[in-house]
mmCIF file of C-alpha atoms and ligand atoms in Angstrom:
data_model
loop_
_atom_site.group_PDB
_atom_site.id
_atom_site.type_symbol
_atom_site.label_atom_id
_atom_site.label_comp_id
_atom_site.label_asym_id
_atom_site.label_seq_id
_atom_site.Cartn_x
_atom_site.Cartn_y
_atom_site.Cartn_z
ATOM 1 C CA UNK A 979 61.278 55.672 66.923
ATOM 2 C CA UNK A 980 60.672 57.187 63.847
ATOM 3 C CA UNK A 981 56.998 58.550 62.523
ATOM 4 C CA UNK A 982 55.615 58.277 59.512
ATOM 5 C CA UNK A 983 51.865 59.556 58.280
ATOM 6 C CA UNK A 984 50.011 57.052 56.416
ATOM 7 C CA UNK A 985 47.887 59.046 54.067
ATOM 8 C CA UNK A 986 45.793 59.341 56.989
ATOM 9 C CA UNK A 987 44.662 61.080 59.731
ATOM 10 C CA UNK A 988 47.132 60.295 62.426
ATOM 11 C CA UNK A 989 50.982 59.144 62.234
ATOM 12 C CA UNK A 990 51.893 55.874 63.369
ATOM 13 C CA UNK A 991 55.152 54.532 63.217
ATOM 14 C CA UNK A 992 57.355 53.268 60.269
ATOM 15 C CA UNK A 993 57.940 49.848 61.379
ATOM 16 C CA UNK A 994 53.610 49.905 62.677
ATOM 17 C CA UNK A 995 53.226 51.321 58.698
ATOM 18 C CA UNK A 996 55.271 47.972 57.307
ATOM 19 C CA UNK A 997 53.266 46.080 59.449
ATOM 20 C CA UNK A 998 50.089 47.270 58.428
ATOM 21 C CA UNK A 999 51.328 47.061 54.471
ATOM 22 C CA UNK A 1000 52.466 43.560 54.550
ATOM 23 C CA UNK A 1001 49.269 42.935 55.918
ATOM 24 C CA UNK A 1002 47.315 44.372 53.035
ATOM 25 C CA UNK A 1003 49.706 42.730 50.645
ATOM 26 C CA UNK A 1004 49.506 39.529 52.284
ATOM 27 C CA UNK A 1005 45.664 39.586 51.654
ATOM 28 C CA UNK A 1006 45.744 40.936 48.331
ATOM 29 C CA UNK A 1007 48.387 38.057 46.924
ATOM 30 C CA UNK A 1008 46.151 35.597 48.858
ATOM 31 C CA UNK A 1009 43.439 35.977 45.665
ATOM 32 C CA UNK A 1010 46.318 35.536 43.431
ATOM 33 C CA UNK A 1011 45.170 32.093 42.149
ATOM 34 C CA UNK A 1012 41.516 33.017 41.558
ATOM 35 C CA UNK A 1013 40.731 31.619 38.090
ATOM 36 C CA UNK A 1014 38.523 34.743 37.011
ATOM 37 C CA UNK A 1015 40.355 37.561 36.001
ATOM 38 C CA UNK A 1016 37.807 39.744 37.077
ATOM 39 C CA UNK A 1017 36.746 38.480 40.137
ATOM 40 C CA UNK A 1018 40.395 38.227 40.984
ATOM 41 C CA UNK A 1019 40.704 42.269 39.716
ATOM 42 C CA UNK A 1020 37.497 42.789 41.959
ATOM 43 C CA UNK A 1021 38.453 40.933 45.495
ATOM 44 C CA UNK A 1022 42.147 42.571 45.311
ATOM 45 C CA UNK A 1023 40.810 46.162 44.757
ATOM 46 C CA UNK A 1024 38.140 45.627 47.377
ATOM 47 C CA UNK A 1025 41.047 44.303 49.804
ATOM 48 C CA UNK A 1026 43.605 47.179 48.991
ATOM 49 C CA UNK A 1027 40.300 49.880 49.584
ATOM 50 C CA UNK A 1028 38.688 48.284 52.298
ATOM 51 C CA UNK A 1029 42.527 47.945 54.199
ATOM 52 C CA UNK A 1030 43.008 51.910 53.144
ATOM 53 C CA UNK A 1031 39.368 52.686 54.708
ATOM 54 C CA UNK A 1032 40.495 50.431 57.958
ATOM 55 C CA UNK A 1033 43.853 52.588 58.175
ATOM 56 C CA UNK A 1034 42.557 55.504 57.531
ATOM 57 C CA UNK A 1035 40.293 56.033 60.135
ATOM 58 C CA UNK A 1036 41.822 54.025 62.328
ATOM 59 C CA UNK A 1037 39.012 52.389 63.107
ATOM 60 C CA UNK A 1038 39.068 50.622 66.717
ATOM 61 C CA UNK A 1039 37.710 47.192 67.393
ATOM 62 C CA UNK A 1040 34.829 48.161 68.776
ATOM 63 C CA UNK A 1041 33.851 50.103 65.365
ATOM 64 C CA UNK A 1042 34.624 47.336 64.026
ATOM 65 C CA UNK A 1043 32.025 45.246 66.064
ATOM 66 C CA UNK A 1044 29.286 48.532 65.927
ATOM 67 C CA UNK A 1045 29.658 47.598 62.236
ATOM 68 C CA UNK A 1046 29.096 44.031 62.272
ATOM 69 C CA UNK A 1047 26.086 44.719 64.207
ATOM 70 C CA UNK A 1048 24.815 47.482 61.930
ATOM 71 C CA UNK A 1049 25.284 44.578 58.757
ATOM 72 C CA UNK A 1050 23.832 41.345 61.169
ATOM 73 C CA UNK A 1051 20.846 43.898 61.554
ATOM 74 C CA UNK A 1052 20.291 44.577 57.744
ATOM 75 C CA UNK A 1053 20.615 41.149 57.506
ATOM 76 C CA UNK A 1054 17.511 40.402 59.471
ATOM 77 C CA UNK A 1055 15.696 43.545 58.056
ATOM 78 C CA UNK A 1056 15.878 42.094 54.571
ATOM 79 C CA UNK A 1057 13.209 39.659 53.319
ATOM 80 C CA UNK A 1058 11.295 38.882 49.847
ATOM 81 C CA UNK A 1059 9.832 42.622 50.655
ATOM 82 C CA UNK A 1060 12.370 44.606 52.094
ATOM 83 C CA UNK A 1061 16.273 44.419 50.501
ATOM 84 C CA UNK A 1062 18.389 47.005 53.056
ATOM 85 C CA UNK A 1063 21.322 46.189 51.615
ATOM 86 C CA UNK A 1064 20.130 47.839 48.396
ATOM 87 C CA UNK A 1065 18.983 50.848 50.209
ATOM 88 C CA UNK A 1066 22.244 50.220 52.306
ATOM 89 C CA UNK A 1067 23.983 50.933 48.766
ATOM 90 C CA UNK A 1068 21.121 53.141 47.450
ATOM 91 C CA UNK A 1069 21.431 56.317 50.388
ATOM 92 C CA UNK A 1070 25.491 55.983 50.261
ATOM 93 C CA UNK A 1071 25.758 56.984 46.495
ATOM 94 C CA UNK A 1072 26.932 53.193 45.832
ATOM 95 C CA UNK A 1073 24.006 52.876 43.326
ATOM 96 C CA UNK A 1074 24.193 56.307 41.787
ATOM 97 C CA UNK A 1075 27.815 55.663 41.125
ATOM 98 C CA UNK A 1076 27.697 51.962 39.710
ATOM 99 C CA UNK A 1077 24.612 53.892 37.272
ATOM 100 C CA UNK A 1078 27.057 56.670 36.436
ATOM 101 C CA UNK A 1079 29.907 54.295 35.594
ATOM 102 C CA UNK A 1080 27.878 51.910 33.260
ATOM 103 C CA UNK A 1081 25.918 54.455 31.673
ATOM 104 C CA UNK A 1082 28.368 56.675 30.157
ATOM 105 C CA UNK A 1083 26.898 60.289 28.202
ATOM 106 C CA UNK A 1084 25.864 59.177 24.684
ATOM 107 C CA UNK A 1085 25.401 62.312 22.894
ATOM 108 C CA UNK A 1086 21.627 63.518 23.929
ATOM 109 C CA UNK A 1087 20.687 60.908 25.410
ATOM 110 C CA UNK A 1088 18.278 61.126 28.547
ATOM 111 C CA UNK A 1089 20.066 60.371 31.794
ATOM 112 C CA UNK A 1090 19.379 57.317 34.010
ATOM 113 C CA UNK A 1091 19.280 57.327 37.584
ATOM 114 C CA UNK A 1092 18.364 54.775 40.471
ATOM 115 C CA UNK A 1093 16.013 51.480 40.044
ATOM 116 C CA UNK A 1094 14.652 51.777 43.689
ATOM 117 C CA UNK A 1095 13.022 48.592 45.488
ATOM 118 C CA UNK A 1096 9.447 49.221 44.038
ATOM 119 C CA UNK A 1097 9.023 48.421 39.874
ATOM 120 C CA UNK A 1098 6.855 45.182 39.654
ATOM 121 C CA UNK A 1099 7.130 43.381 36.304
ATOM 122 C CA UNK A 1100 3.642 42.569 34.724
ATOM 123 C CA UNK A 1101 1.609 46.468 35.537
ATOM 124 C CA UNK A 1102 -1.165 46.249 33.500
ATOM 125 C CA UNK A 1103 -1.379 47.959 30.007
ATOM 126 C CA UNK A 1104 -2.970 51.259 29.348
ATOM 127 C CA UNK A 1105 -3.563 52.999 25.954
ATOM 128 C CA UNK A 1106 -2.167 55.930 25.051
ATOM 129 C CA UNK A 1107 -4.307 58.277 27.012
ATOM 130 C CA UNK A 1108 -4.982 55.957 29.872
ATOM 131 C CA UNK A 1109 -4.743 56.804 33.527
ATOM 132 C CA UNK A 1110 -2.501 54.907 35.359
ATOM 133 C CA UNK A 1111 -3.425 55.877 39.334
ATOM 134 C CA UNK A 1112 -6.387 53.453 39.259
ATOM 135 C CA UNK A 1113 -7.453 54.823 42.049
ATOM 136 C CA UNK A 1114 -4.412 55.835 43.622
ATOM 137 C CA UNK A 1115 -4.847 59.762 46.070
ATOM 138 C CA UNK A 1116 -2.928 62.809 44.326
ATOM 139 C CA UNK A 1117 -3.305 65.477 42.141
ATOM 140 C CA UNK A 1118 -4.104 64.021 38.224
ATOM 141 C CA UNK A 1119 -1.222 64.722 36.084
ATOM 142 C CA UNK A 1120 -1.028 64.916 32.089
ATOM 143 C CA UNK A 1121 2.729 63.548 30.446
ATOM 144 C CA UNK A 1122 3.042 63.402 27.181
ATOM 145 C CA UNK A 1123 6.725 63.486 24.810
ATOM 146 C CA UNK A 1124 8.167 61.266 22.335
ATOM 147 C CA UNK A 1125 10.739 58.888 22.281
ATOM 148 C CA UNK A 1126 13.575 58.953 20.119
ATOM 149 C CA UNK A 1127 16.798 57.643 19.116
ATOM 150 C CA UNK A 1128 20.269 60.086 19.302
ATOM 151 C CA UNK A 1129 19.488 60.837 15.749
ATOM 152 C CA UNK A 1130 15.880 62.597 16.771
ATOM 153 C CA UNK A 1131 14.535 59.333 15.186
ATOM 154 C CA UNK A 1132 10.985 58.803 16.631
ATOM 155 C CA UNK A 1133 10.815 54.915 18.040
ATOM 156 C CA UNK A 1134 7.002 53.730 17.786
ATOM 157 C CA UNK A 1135 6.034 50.679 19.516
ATOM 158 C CA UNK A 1136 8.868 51.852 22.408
ATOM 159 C CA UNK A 1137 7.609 50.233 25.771
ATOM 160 C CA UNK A 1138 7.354 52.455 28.624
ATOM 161 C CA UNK A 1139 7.201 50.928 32.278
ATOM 162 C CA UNK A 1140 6.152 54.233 34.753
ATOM 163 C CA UNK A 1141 5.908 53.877 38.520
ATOM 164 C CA UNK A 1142 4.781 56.245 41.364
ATOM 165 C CA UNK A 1143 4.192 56.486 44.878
ATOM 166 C CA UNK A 1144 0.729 58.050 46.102
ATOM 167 C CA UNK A 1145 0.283 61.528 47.701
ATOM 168 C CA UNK A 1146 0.295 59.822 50.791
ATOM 169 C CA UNK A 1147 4.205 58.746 49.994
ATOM 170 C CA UNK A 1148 3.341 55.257 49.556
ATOM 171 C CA UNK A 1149 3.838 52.622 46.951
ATOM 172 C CA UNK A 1150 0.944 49.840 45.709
ATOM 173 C CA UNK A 1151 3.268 47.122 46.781
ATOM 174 C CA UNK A 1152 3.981 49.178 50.616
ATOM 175 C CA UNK A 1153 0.107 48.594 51.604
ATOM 176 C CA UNK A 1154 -1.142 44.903 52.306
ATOM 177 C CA UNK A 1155 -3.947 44.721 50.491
ATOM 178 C CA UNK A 1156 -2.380 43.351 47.342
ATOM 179 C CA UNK A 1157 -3.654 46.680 45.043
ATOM 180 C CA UNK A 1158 -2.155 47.819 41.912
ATOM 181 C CA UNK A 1159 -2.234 51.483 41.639
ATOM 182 C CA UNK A 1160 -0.238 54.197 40.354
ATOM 183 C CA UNK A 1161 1.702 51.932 37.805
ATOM 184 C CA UNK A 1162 1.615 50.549 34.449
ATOM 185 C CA UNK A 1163 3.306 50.029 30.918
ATOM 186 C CA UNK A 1164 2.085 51.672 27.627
ATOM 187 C CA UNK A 1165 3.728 51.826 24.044
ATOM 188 C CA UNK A 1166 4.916 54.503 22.082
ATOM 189 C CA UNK A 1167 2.666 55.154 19.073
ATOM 190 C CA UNK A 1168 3.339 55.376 15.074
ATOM 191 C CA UNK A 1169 5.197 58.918 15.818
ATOM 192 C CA UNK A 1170 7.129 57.833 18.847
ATOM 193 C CA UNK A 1171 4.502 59.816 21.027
ATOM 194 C CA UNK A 1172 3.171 58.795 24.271
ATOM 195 C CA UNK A 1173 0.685 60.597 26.514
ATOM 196 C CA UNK A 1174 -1.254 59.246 30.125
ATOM 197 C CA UNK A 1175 -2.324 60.749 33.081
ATOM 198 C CA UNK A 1176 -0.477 60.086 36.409
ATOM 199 C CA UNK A 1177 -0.149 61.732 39.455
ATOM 200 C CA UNK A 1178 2.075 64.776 40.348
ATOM 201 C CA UNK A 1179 4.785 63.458 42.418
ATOM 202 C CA UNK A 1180 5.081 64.339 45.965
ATOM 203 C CA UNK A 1181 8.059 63.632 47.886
ATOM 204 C CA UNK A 1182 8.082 60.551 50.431
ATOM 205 C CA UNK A 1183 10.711 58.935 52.638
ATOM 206 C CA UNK A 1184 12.642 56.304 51.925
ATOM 207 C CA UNK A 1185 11.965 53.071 54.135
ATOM 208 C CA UNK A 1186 13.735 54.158 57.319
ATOM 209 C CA UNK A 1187 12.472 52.227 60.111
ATOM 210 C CA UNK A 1188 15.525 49.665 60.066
ATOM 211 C CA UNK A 1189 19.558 50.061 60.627
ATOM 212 C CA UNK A 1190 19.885 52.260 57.497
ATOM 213 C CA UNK A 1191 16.961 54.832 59.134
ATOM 214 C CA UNK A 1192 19.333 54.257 62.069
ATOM 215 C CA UNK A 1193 22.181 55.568 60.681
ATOM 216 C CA UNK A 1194 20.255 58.385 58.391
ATOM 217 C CA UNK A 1195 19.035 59.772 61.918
ATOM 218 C CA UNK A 1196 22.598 59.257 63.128
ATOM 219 C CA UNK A 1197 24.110 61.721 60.975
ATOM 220 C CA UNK A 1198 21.419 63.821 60.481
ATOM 221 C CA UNK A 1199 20.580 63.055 56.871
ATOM 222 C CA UNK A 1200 16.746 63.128 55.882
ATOM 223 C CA UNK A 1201 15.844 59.840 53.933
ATOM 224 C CA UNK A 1202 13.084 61.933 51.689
ATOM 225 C CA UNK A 1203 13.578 61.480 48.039
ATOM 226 C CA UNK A 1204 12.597 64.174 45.717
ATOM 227 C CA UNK A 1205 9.346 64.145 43.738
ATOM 228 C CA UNK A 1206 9.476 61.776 41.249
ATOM 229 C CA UNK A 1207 8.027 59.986 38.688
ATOM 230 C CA UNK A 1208 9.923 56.410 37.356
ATOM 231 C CA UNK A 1209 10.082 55.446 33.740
ATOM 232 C CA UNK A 1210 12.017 52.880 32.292
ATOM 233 C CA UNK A 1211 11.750 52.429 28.620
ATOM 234 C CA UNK A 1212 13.065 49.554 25.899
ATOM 235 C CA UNK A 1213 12.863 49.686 22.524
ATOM 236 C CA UNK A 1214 14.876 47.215 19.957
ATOM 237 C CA UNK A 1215 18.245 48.138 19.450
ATOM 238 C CA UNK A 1216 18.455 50.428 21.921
ATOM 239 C CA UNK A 1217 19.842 50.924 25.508
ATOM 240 C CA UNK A 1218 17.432 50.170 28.356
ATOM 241 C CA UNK A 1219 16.375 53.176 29.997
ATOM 242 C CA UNK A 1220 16.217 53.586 33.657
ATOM 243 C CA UNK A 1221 15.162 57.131 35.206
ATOM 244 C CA UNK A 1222 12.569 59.277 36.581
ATOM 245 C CA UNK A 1223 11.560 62.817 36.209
ATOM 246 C CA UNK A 1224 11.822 65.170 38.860
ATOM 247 C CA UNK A 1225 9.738 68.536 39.868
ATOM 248 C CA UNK A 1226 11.201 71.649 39.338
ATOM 249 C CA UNK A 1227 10.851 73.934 42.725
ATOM 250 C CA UNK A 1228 10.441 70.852 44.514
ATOM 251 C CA UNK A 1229 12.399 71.829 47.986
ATOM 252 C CA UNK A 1230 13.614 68.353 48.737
ATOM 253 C CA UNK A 1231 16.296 68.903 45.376
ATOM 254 C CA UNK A 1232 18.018 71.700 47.133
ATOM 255 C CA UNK A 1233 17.873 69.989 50.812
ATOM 256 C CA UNK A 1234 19.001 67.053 48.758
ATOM 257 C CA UNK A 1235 17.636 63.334 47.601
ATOM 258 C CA UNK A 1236 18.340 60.788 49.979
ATOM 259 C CA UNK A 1237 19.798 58.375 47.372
ATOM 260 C CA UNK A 1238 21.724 61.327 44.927
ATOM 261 C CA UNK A 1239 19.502 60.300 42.093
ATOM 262 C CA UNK A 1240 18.560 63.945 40.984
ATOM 263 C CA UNK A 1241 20.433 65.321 38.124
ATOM 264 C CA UNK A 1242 19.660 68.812 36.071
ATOM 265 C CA UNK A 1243 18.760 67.243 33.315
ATOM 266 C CA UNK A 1244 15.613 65.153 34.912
ATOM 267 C CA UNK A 1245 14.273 68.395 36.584
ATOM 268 C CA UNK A 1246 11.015 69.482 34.621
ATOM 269 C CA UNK A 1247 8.538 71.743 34.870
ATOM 270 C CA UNK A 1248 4.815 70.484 36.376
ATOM 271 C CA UNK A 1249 2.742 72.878 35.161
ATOM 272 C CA UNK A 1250 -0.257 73.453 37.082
ATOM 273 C CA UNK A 1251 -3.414 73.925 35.662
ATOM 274 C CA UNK A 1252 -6.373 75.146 37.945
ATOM 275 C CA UNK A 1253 -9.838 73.273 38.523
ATOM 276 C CA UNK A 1254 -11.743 73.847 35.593
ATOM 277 C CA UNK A 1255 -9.370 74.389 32.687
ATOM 278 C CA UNK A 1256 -9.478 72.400 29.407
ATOM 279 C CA UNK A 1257 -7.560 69.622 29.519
ATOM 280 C CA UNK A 1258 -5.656 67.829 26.836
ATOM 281 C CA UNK A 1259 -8.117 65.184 26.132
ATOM 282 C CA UNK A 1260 -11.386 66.570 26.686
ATOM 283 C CA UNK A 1261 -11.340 64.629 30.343
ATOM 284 C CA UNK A 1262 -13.881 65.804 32.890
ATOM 285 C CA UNK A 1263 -11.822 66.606 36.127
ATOM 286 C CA UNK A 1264 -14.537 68.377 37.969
ATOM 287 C CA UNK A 1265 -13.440 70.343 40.614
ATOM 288 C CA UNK A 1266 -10.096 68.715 41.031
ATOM 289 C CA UNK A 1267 -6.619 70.900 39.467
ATOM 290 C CA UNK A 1268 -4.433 68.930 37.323
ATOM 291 C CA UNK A 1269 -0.808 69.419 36.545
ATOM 292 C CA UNK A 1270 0.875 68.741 32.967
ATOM 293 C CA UNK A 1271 4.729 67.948 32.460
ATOM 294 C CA UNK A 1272 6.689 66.989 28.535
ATOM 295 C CA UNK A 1273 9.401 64.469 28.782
ATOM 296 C CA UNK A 1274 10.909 63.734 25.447
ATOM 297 C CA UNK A 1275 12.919 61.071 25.604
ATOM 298 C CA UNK A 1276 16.105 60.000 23.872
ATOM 299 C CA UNK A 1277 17.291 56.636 23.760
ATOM 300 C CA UNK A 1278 20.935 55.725 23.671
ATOM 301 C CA UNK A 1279 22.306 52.751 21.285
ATOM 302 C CA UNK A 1280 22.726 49.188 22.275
ATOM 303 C CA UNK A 1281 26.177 48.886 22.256
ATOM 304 C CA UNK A 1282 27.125 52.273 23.937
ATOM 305 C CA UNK A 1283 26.845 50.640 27.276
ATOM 306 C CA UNK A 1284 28.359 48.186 29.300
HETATM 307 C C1 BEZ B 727 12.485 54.874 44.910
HETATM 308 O O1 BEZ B 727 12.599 55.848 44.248
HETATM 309 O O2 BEZ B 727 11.448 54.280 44.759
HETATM 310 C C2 BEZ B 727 13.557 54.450 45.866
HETATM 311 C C3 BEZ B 727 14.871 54.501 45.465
HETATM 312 C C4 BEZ B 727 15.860 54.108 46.336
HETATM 313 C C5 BEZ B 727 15.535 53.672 47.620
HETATM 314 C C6 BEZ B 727 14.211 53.630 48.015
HETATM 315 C C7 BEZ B 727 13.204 54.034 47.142
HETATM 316 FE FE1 FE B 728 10.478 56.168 43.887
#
């Protein structure tokens, strides 16, 4: 009988290949009728993919089951508080990628990178100036910049949403007392400029006590995300920004982010400033250091996106 290789990595027959093909075809003409062009585009790429994946590797039948198991359990994971299907998506690139695909380079503008399960609409308001930790543990950190369009056009009255875990890698919404700490929303000024103290970001581990920790530990991948610091900022007219700011030297960027959201362009400098030293607004620190970081930011337009 004659052999034929699939693409893949073993050879199977040429009359087991036509059987596996017609297969696949049979599927993908099966959506042929959907009414939605794009959901028709969408389940007959996901077919002819998913049947490549499934020939590829071969994949026995009791893969197949580990793998039903491994989504059943994600399944039970997941509640109001906990979404592992997002973190499912989130440590395998799938987020990073949709991101990279519907937010295409617009000239300078900053770069966006993952959403992650913690924002909370409604963080209070601070003034320019204002400290958003209330209370939160970790080193207090001074970021300040301007926000602009693509044409260095300063945007006043921007809003700025910014979002942090604790030093102790924790979010607000991860403890069960109901706090609000280390987050909050601001506006840019009559120059575009914004300026608060934060925390310096420390990096912290991605939930990884369910199936997705699982299969982290499985393949030895860490699930700690690099330090980081989440803004997302609208302004009229504009595309909505969704990003964070990373720490330059951090060591988790070269052992790598757990969810690939790091790019070059999002590492900046923490400068840190020891106990004692002058600080940008005349704020009494005591004996604590402080750190200070710039992020200018640059808004794309509207319509350059999806
Ligand atoms: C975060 O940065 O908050 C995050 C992102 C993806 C998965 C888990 C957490
Ligand atoms: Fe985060």
């Amino acid at each position: 009988m004659s052999e034929t290789t699939n693409d893949t990595t073993g050879t199977v027959s040429a009359d087991q290949a036509i059987r596996e093909q017609a297969l696949t075809e049979k599927v993908i003409a099966s959506f042929e009728a959907t009414p939605d062009a794009r959901l028709k585009e969408i389940m007959q790429t996901l077919t002819k993919h998913l049947h490549a994946f499934l020939r590829e590797t071969r994949l026995t039948e009791a893969e197949w089951e580990s793998g039903i198991t491994f989504l059943t359990s994600a399944g039970h994971i997941t509640d109001e508080k906990r979404q592992e299907f997002i973190l499912l998506s989130d440590v395998l690139g799938a987020s990073m990628q949709t991101i990279t695909v519907n937010n295409p380079v617009a000239g300078k503008a900053t770069e966006a990178t993952v959403f992650g399960p913690f924002f909370v609409e409604d963080a209070p308001e601070i003034p320019n100036g204002g400290d958003l930790s209330f209370g939160a543990s970790g080193q207090p950190c001074w970021v300040e910049g301007i926000v602009t369009d693509t044409y260095g056009t300063p945007i006043p009255g921007a809003r700025i949403e910014v979002w942090e875990a604790d030093d102790e890698g924790f979010y607000d919404v991860q403890y069960d007392d109901g706090r609000t700490t280390a987050r909050a929303h601001l506006f840019t000024d009559e120059h575009g400029a914004y300026r608060f103290w934060g925390l310096k970001p420390t990096p912290y581990p991605i939930p990884h006590d369910g199936p997705v920790g699982t299969m982290l530990a499985a393949t030895n991948r860490s699930p700690v995300r690099a330090s980081h610091l989440h803004f997302m900022v609208t302004a009229e007219n504009q595309r909505t920004l969704v990003t964070h700011i990373f720490v330059e030297g951090d060591p988790q960027i070269e052992i790598g982010d757990s969810v690939f959201g790091v790019k070059d362009s999002l590492i900046k400098q923490f400068e840190d400033q020891p106990a004692g030293s002058p600080t940008p607004d005349g704020r009494d620190l005591g004996d604590r250091p402080w750190s200070r970081v710039r992020f200018d930011v640059v808004l794309a337009p509207a319509e350059s996106g999806r």
